[in-house]
CSV table of C-alpha atoms in Angstrom, one decimal:
chain,number,residue,atom,x,y,z
T,1,MET,CA,-11.2,-68.0,-33.1
T,2,ASN,CA,-7.6,-69.6,-32.3
T,3,VAL,CA,-5.1,-67.3,-33.2
T,4,CYS,CA,-1.9,-70.4,-32.3
T,5,ALA,CA,-3.9,-72.4,-35.7
T,6,LEU,CA,-4.8,-69.1,-38.1
T,7,VAL,CA,-1.3,-69.1,-38.2
T,8,SER,CA,1.0,-71.9,-37.3
T,9,THR,CA,4.2,-71.9,-35.6
T,10,MET,CA,5.6,-73.1,-38.7
T,11,ALA,CA,4.2,-69.8,-40.3
T,12,ALA,CA,5.3,-67.6,-38.0
T,13,SER,CA,8.8,-68.6,-37.9
T,14,LYS,CA,8.5,-69.1,-41.7
T,15,ALA,CA,7.0,-64.9,-41.9
T,16,THR,CA,10.0,-63.7,-39.1
T,17,GLU,CA,12.5,-66.2,-39.9
T,18,LEU,CA,12.6,-67.4,-36.4
T,19,ASP,CA,13.5,-70.9,-35.3
T,20,LEU,CA,9.6,-70.7,-32.9
T,21,ASP,CA,9.1,-74.5,-31.6
T,22,SER,CA,6.3,-73.4,-29.3
T,23,ALA,CA,2.4,-71.6,-29.0
T,24,VAL,CA,0.4,-70.4,-27.2
T,25,PRO,CA,-3.5,-69.5,-27.3
T,26,ASP,CA,-3.7,-66.4,-25.1
T,27,PRO,CA,-7.0,-65.2,-25.2
T,28,SER,CA,-7.6,-62.2,-23.4
T,29,GLY,CA,-11.0,-61.2,-23.7
T,30,ALA,CA,-14.4,-60.1,-25.5
T,31,GLY,CA,-13.0,-60.2,-29.3
T,32,GLN,CA,-10.0,-60.4,-28.3
T,33,TYR,CA,-7.8,-63.6,-29.3
T,34,GLY,CA,-3.7,-63.9,-28.4
T,35,CYS,CA,-1.4,-66.2,-29.0
T,36,THR,CA,2.7,-66.3,-28.1
T,37,TYR,CA,5.1,-67.2,-30.5
T,38,SER,CA,8.6,-69.4,-28.0
T,39,SER,CA,11.9,-70.0,-29.4
T,40,ASP,CA,14.3,-72.5,-28.0
T,41,GLY,CA,16.7,-72.2,-30.7
T,42,ASP,CA,20.3,-71.3,-30.2
T,43,SER,CA,20.7,-68.2,-31.8
T,44,THR,CA,20.6,-64.5,-31.1
T,45,ALA,CA,17.6,-63.7,-33.0
T,46,ASP,CA,14.9,-67.2,-31.9
T,47,LEU,CA,16.4,-66.5,-28.1
T,48,GLU,CA,15.4,-62.4,-27.7
T,49,ASN,CA,12.4,-62.5,-29.9
T,50,ASN,CA,9.0,-63.6,-28.5
T,51,PRO,CA,6.4,-62.9,-30.8
T,52,ASP,CA,3.1,-61.9,-29.0
T,53,VAL,CA,0.2,-61.5,-31.6
T,54,VAL,CA,-3.6,-60.3,-30.7
T,55,VAL,CA,-6.6,-59.9,-32.4
T,56,TYR,CA,-9.2,-57.5,-31.9
T,57,THR,CA,-12.6,-58.3,-33.9
T,58,ALA,CA,-15.5,-56.1,-33.6
T,59,ALA,CA,-16.7,-57.9,-31.0
T,60,SER,CA,-14.0,-55.9,-29.0
T,61,PRO,CA,-13.7,-52.1,-28.0
T,62,MET,CA,-10.6,-51.7,-29.0
T,63,THR,CA,-9.8,-49.0,-31.9
T,64,LEU,CA,-6.6,-48.6,-33.4
T,65,ASP,CA,-6.1,-45.0,-31.8
T,66,GLY,CA,-5.9,-46.7,-28.8
T,67,LEU,CA,-3.6,-49.4,-29.5
T,68,LYS,CA,-2.1,-46.5,-31.4
T,69,ASP,CA,-2.0,-44.2,-28.4
T,70,SER,CA,-0.3,-47.1,-25.9
T,71,LEU,CA,2.5,-47.0,-29.1
T,72,ASP,CA,3.1,-43.7,-28.6
T,73,ALA,CA,3.3,-44.0,-24.9
T,74,THR,CA,6.6,-46.2,-25.3
T,75,ALA,CA,8.1,-44.2,-27.7
T,76,SER,CA,11.7,-44.0,-28.4
T,77,GLN,CA,14.5,-41.4,-29.4
T,78,ASP,CA,15.9,-45.1,-31.1
T,79,ALA,CA,11.4,-46.1,-32.2
T,80,PRO,CA,9.4,-43.5,-32.4
T,81,THR,CA,5.9,-44.4,-33.4
T,82,VAL,CA,5.6,-44.0,-37.3
T,83,SER,CA,3.3,-44.6,-40.3
T,84,VAL,CA,4.2,-48.0,-41.5
T,85,SER,CA,3.0,-48.3,-45.3
T,86,GLY,CA,1.9,-51.5,-47.3
T,87,VAL,CA,0.3,-53.1,-44.0
T,88,GLY,CA,-3.5,-53.8,-44.2
T,89,ASP,CA,-5.8,-50.3,-44.4
T,90,LYS,CA,-3.7,-48.7,-41.5
T,91,ALA,CA,-1.0,-49.3,-39.2
T,92,TYR,CA,1.8,-47.5,-36.7
T,93,ALA,CA,5.4,-49.1,-36.3
T,94,GLY,CA,6.8,-47.7,-32.8
T,95,ALA,CA,9.4,-49.7,-29.9
T,96,GLY,CA,6.2,-51.4,-28.5
T,97,GLY,CA,5.1,-53.2,-31.4
T,98,VAL,CA,3.1,-52.9,-34.9
T,99,VAL,CA,-0.7,-52.3,-34.8
T,100,VAL,CA,-2.5,-52.5,-37.6
T,101,GLN,CA,-5.8,-52.1,-39.1
T,102,ALA,CA,-7.5,-54.8,-41.5
T,103,GLY,CA,-11.1,-54.4,-42.5
T,104,ASN,CA,-12.5,-54.6,-38.7
T,105,HIS,CA,-10.0,-56.2,-37.8
T,106,LEU,CA,-7.5,-54.9,-35.4
T,107,ILE,CA,-4.1,-56.6,-35.5
T,108,ASP,CA,-1.6,-56.4,-32.3
T,109,VAL,CA,2.4,-57.7,-32.4
T,110,SER,CA,4.8,-57.0,-30.2
T,111,GLY,CA,7.9,-58.8,-28.3
T,112,MET,CA,9.6,-58.1,-31.0
T,113,SER,CA,13.3,-56.5,-30.1
T,114,GLY,CA,14.3,-55.1,-33.3
T,115,ASP,CA,11.3,-52.8,-33.0
T,116,LEU,CA,12.9,-51.7,-29.9
T,117,THR,CA,15.9,-50.0,-32.2
T,118,GLY,CA,13.4,-48.8,-34.7
T,119,ASP,CA,13.4,-52.3,-36.4
T,120,HIS,CA,10.2,-53.7,-37.2
T,121,SER,CA,10.9,-56.2,-40.2
T,122,LEU,CA,9.6,-58.7,-38.3
T,123,SER,CA,6.9,-57.5,-36.5
T,124,THR,CA,5.6,-56.1,-39.7
T,125,ALA,CA,6.2,-59.7,-41.4
T,126,LEU,CA,4.5,-61.5,-38.8
T,127,ALA,CA,1.4,-58.9,-38.6
T,128,LYS,CA,1.4,-59.4,-42.7
T,129,ALA,CA,1.1,-63.4,-42.3
T,130,VAL,CA,-1.9,-62.3,-39.9
T,131,ILE,CA,-3.1,-60.8,-42.2
T,132,SER,CA,-3.3,-63.7,-44.9
T,133,ALA,CA,-4.2,-65.4,-42.3
T,134,LEU,CA,-8.0,-63.6,-42.1
T,135,GLY,CA,-8.5,-63.9,-45.6
């Protein structure tokens, strides 16, 4: 699976309202596929956000609980780990981003500066775009 082809730079830009202009695939392991987006835009938001998306398939040993544990490890007073509704079957957000279970896929979105302050809108928007593309 090529996540960068699944969610193009244009689609990721549209979902996040960022001026993203590159996407680099990151095949990380068995059943684990990633894509890192970046921007050379002029706005502070464009420069502060470098979204990273990882999709885990059933072939991966990763679990939603394992991803949530990673969020818990990065939790802060400004961004504690919280449950998120309206994204996939089950989702959590925290300082480290957003993790989602959608059918037999797990999705991990990180690299958004808003997550550090508890604003998960960009991460959840990108996660929704990934879920839609997975169909």
